[in-house]
PDB file of C-alpha atoms in Angstrom:
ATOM      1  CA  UNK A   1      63.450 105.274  -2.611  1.00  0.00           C
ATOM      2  CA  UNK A   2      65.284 101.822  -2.131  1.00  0.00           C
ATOM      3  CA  UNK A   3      67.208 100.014  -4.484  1.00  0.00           C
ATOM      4  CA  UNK A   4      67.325  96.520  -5.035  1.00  0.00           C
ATOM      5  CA  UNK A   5      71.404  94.601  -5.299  1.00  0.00           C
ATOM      6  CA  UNK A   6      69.896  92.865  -8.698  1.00  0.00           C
ATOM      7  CA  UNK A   7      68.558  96.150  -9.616  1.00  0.00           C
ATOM      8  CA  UNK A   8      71.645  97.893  -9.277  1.00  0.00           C
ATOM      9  CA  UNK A   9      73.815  95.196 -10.719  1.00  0.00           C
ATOM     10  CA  UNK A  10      71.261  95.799 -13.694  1.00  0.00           C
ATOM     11  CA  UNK A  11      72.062  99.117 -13.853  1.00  0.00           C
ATOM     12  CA  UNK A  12      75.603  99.311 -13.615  1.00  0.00           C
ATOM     13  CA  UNK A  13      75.880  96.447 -16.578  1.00  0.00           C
ATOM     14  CA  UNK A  14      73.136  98.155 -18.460  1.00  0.00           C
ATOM     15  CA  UNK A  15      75.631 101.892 -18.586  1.00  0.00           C
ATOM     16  CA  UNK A  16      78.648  99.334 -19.176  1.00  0.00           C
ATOM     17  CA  UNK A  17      76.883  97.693 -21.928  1.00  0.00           C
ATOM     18  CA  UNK A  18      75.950 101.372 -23.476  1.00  0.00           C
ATOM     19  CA  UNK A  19      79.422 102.321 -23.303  1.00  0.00           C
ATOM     20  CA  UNK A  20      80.827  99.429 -25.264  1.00  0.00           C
ATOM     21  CA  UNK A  21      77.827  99.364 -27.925  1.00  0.00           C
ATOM     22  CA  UNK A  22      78.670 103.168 -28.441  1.00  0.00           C
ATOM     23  CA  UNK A  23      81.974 101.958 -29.735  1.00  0.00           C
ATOM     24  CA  UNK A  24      80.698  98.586 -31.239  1.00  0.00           C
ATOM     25  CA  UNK A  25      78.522 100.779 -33.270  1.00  0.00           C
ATOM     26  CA  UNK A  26      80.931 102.793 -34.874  1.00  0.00           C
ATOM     27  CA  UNK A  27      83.358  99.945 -35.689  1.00  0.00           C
ATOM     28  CA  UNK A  28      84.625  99.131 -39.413  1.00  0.00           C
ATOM     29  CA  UNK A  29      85.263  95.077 -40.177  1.00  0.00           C
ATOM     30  CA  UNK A  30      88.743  96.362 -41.173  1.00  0.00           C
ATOM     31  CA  UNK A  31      89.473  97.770 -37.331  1.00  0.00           C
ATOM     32  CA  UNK A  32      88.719  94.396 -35.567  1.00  0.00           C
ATOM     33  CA  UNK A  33      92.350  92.936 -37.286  1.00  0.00           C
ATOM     34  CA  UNK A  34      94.199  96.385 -37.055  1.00  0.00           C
ATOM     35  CA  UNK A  35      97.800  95.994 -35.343  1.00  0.00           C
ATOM     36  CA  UNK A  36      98.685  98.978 -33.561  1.00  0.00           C
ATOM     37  CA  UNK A  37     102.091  97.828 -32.286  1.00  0.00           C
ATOM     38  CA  UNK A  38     104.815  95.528 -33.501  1.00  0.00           C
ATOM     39  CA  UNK A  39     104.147  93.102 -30.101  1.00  0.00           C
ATOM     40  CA  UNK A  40     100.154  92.613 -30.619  1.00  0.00           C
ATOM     41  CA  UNK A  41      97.634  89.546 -29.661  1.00  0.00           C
ATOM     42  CA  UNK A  42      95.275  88.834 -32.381  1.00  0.00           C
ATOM     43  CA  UNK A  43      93.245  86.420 -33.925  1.00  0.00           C
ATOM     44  CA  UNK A  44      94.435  84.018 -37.060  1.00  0.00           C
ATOM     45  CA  UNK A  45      92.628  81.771 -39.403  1.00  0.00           C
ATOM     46  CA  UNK A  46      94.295  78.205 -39.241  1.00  0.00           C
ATOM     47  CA  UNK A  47      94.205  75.656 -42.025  1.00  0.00           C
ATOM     48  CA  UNK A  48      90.921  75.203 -41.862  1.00  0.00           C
ATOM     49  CA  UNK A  49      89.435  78.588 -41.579  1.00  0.00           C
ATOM     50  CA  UNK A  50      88.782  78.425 -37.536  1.00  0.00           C
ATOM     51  CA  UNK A  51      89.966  82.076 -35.993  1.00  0.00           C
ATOM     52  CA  UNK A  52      92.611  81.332 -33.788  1.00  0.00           C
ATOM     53  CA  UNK A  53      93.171  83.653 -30.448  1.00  0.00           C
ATOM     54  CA  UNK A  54      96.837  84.532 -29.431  1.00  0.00           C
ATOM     55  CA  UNK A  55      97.315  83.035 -26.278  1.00  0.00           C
ATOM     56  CA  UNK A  56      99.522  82.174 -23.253  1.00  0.00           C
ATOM     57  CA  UNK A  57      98.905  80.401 -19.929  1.00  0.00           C
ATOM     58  CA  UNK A  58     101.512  82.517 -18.186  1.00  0.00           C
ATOM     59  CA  UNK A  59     101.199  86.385 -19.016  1.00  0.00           C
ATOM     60  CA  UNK A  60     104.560  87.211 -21.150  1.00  0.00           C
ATOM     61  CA  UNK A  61     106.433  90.378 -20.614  1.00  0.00           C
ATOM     62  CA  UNK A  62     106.281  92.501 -22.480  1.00  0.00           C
ATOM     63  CA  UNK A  63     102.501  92.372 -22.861  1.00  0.00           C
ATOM     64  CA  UNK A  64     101.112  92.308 -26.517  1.00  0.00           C
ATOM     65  CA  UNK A  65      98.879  94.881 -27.177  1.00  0.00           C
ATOM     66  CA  UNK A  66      95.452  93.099 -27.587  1.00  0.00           C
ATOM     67  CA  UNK A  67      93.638  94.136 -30.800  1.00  0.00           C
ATOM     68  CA  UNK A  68      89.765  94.508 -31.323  1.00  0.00           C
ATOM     69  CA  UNK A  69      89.536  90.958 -32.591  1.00  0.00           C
ATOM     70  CA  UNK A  70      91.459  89.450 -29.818  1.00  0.00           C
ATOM     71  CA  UNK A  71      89.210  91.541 -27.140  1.00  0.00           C
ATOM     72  CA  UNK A  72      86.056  90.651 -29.016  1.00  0.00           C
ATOM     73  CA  UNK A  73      87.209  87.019 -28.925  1.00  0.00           C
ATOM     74  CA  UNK A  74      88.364  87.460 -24.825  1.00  0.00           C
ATOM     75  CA  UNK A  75      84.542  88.756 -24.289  1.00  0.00           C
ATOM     76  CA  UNK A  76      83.180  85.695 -25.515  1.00  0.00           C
ATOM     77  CA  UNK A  77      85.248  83.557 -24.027  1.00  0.00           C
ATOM     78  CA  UNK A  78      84.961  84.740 -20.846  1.00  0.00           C
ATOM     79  CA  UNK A  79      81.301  85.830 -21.031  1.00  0.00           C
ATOM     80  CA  UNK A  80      80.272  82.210 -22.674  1.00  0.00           C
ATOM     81  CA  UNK A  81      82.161  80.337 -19.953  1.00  0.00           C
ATOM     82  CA  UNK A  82      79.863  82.643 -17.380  1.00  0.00           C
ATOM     83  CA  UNK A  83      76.903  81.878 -18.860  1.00  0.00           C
ATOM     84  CA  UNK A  84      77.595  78.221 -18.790  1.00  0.00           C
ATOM     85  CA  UNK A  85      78.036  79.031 -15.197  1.00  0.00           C
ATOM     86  CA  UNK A  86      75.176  80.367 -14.544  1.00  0.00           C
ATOM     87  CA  UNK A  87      72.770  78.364 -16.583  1.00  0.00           C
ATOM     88  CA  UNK A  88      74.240  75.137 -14.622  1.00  0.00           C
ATOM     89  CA  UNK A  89      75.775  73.785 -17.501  1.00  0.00           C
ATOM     90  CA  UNK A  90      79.587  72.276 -17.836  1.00  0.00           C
ATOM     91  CA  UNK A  91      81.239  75.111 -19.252  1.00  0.00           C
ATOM     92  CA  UNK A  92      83.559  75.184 -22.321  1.00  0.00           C
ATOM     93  CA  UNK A  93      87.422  75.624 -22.877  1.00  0.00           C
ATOM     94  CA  UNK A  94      88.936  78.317 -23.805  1.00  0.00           C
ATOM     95  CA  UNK A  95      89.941  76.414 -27.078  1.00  0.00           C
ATOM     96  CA  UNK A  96      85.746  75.409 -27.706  1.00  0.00           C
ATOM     97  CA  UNK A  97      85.392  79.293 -27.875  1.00  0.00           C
ATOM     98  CA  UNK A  98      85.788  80.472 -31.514  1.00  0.00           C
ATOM     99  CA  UNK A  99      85.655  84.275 -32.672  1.00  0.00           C
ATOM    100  CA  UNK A 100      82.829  84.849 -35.355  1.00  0.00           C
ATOM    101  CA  UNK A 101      84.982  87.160 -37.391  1.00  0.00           C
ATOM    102  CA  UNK A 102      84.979  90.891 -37.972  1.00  0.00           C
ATOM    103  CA  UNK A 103      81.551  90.611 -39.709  1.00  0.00           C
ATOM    104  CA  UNK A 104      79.714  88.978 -36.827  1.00  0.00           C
ATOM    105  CA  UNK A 105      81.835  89.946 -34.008  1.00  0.00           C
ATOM    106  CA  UNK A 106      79.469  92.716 -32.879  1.00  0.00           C
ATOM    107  CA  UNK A 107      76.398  90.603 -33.291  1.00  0.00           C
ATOM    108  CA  UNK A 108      77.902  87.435 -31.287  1.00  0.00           C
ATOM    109  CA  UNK A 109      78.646  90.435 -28.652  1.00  0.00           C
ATOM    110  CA  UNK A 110      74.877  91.649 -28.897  1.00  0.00           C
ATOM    111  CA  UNK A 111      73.473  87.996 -28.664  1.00  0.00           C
ATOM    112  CA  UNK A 112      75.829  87.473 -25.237  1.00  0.00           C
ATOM    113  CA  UNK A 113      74.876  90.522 -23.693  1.00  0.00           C
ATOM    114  CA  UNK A 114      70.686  89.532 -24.471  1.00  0.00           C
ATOM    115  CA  UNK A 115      71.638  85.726 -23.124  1.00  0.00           C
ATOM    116  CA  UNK A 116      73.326  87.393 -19.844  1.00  0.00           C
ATOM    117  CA  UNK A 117      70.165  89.912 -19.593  1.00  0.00           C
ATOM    118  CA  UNK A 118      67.850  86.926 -19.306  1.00  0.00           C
ATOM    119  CA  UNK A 119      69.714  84.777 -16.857  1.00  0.00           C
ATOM    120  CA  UNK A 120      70.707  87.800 -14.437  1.00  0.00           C
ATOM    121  CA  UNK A 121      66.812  89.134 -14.666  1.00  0.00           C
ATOM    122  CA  UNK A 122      65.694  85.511 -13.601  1.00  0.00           C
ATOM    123  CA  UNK A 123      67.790  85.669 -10.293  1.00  0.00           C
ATOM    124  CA  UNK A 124      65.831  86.119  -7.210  1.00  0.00           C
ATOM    125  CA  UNK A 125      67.487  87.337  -4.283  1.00  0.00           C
ATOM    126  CA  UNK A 126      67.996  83.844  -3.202  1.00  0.00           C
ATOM    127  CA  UNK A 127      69.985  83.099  -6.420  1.00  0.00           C
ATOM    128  CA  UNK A 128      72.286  86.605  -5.998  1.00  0.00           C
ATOM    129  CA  UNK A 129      72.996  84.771  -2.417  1.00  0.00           C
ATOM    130  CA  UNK A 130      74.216  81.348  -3.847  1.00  0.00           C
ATOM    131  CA  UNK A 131      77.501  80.582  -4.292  1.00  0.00           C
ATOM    132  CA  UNK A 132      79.759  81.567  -7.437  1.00  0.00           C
ATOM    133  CA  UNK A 133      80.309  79.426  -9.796  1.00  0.00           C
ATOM    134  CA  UNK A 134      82.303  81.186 -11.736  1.00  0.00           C
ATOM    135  CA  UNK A 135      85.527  83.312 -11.527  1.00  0.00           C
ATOM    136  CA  UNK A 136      86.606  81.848  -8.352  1.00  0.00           C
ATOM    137  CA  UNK A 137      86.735  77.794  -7.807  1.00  0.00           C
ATOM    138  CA  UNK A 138      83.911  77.522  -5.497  1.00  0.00           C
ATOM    139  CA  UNK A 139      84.670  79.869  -2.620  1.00  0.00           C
ATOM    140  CA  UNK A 140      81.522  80.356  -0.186  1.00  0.00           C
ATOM    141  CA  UNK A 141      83.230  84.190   0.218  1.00  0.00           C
ATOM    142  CA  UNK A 142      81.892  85.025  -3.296  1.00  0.00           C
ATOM    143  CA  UNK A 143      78.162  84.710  -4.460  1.00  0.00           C
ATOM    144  CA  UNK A 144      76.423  85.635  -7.513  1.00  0.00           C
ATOM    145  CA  UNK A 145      75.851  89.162  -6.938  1.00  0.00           C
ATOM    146  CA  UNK A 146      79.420  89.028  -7.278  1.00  0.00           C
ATOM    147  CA  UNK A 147      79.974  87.447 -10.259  1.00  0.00           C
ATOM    148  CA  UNK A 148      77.573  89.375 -12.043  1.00  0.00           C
ATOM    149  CA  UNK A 149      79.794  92.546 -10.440  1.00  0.00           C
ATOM    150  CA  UNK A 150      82.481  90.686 -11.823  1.00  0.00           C
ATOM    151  CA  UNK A 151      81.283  90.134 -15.074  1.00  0.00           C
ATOM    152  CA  UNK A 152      80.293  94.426 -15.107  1.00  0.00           C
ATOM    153  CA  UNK A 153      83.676  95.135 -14.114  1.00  0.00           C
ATOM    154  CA  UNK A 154      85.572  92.979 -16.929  1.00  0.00           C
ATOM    155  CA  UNK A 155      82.948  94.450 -19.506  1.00  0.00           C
ATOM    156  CA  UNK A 156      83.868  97.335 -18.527  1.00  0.00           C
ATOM    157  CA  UNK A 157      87.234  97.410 -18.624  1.00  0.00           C
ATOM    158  CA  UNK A 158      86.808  95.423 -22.346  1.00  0.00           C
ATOM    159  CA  UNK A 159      85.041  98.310 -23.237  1.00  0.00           C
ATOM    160  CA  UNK A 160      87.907 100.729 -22.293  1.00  0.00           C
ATOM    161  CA  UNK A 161      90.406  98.944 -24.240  1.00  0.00           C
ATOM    162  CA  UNK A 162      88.436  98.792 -27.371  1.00  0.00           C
ATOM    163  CA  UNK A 163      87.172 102.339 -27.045  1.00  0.00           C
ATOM    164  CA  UNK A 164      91.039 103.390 -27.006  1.00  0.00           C
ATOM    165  CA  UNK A 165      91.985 101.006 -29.944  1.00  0.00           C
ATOM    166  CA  UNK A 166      89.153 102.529 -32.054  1.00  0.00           C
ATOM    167  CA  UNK A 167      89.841 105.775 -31.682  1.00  0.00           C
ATOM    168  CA  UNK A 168      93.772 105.413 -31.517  1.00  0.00           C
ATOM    169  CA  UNK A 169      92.990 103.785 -34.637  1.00  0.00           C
ATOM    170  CA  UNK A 170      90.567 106.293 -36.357  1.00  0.00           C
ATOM    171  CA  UNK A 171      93.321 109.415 -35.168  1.00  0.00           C
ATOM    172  CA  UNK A 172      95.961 107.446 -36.766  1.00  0.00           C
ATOM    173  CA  UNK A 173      93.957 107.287 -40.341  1.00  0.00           C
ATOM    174  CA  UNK A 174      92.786 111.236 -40.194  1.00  0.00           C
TER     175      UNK A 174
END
């Protein structure tokens, strides 16, 4: 039995995506804003209501601890700027990306994932070939098999860190 590259991208983001909806399931609006460190990235409401991410150009050090919110808000960033990618379209600053809030965090999450599932299962082999767009500036080394790789791989590890944070987080309250 052969396998396909787009069919086992499709696999590997279809048991990434299971492993973050198992934790995107279980999630309380309360544990999106939760702080589990004094040094922690999060997201704010300004003036005006807009949820504002934590954010620096140049990695500080210490790190802050990232909460749910400010992970939720990192996978749509990132994700949306992808997509932009890969539907052709100019794609957004980081500052046109705004988090939906801890009641519609998991459903902006769930509406990303069904956008990416459309424009990867349109890709022929042709289109895994071209180019990447999108995370490196146009290098002919990287194509879009390996953004899509890319984009598993940074889901993945998304999922990790808000796996821990939950259940740090539901430990922490038993």
């Amino acid at each position: 039995m052969t396998s396909s590259r787009h069919d086992l991208l499709r696999r590997q983001f279809d048991l990434t995506w299971a492993l973050l909806d198992h934790h995107l399931e279980r999630l309380e609006p309360e544990d999106f804003l939760w702080e589990p460190a004094p040094l922690c990235w999060t997201v704010r409401p300004d003036a005006g209501g807009r949820w504002v991410p934590d954010f620096a150009e140049t990695e500080p050090d210490p790190v802050p601890v990232p909460t749910i919110a400010w992970l939720s808000w990192h996978i749509d960033w990132w994700w949306s700027v992808a997509l932009d990618h890969a539907r052709g379209r100019t794609p957004r600053e980081r500052e046109e990306i705004d988090w939906s809030g801890p009641d519609r965090a998991v459903d902006r999450l769930r509406a990303l994932r069904a956008q990416w599932s459309a424009a990867v299962d349109r890709l022929t082999d042709a289109g895994l070939d071209a180019t990447a767009p999108f995370p490196w500036p146009r290098d002919p080394r990287y194509t879009v098999a390996d953004m899509i790789g890319w984009v598993n791989a940074e889901l993945m590890k998304n999922a990790a860190e808000i796996g821990q944070l939950r259940l740090v987080r539901a430990a922490s309250r038993s």
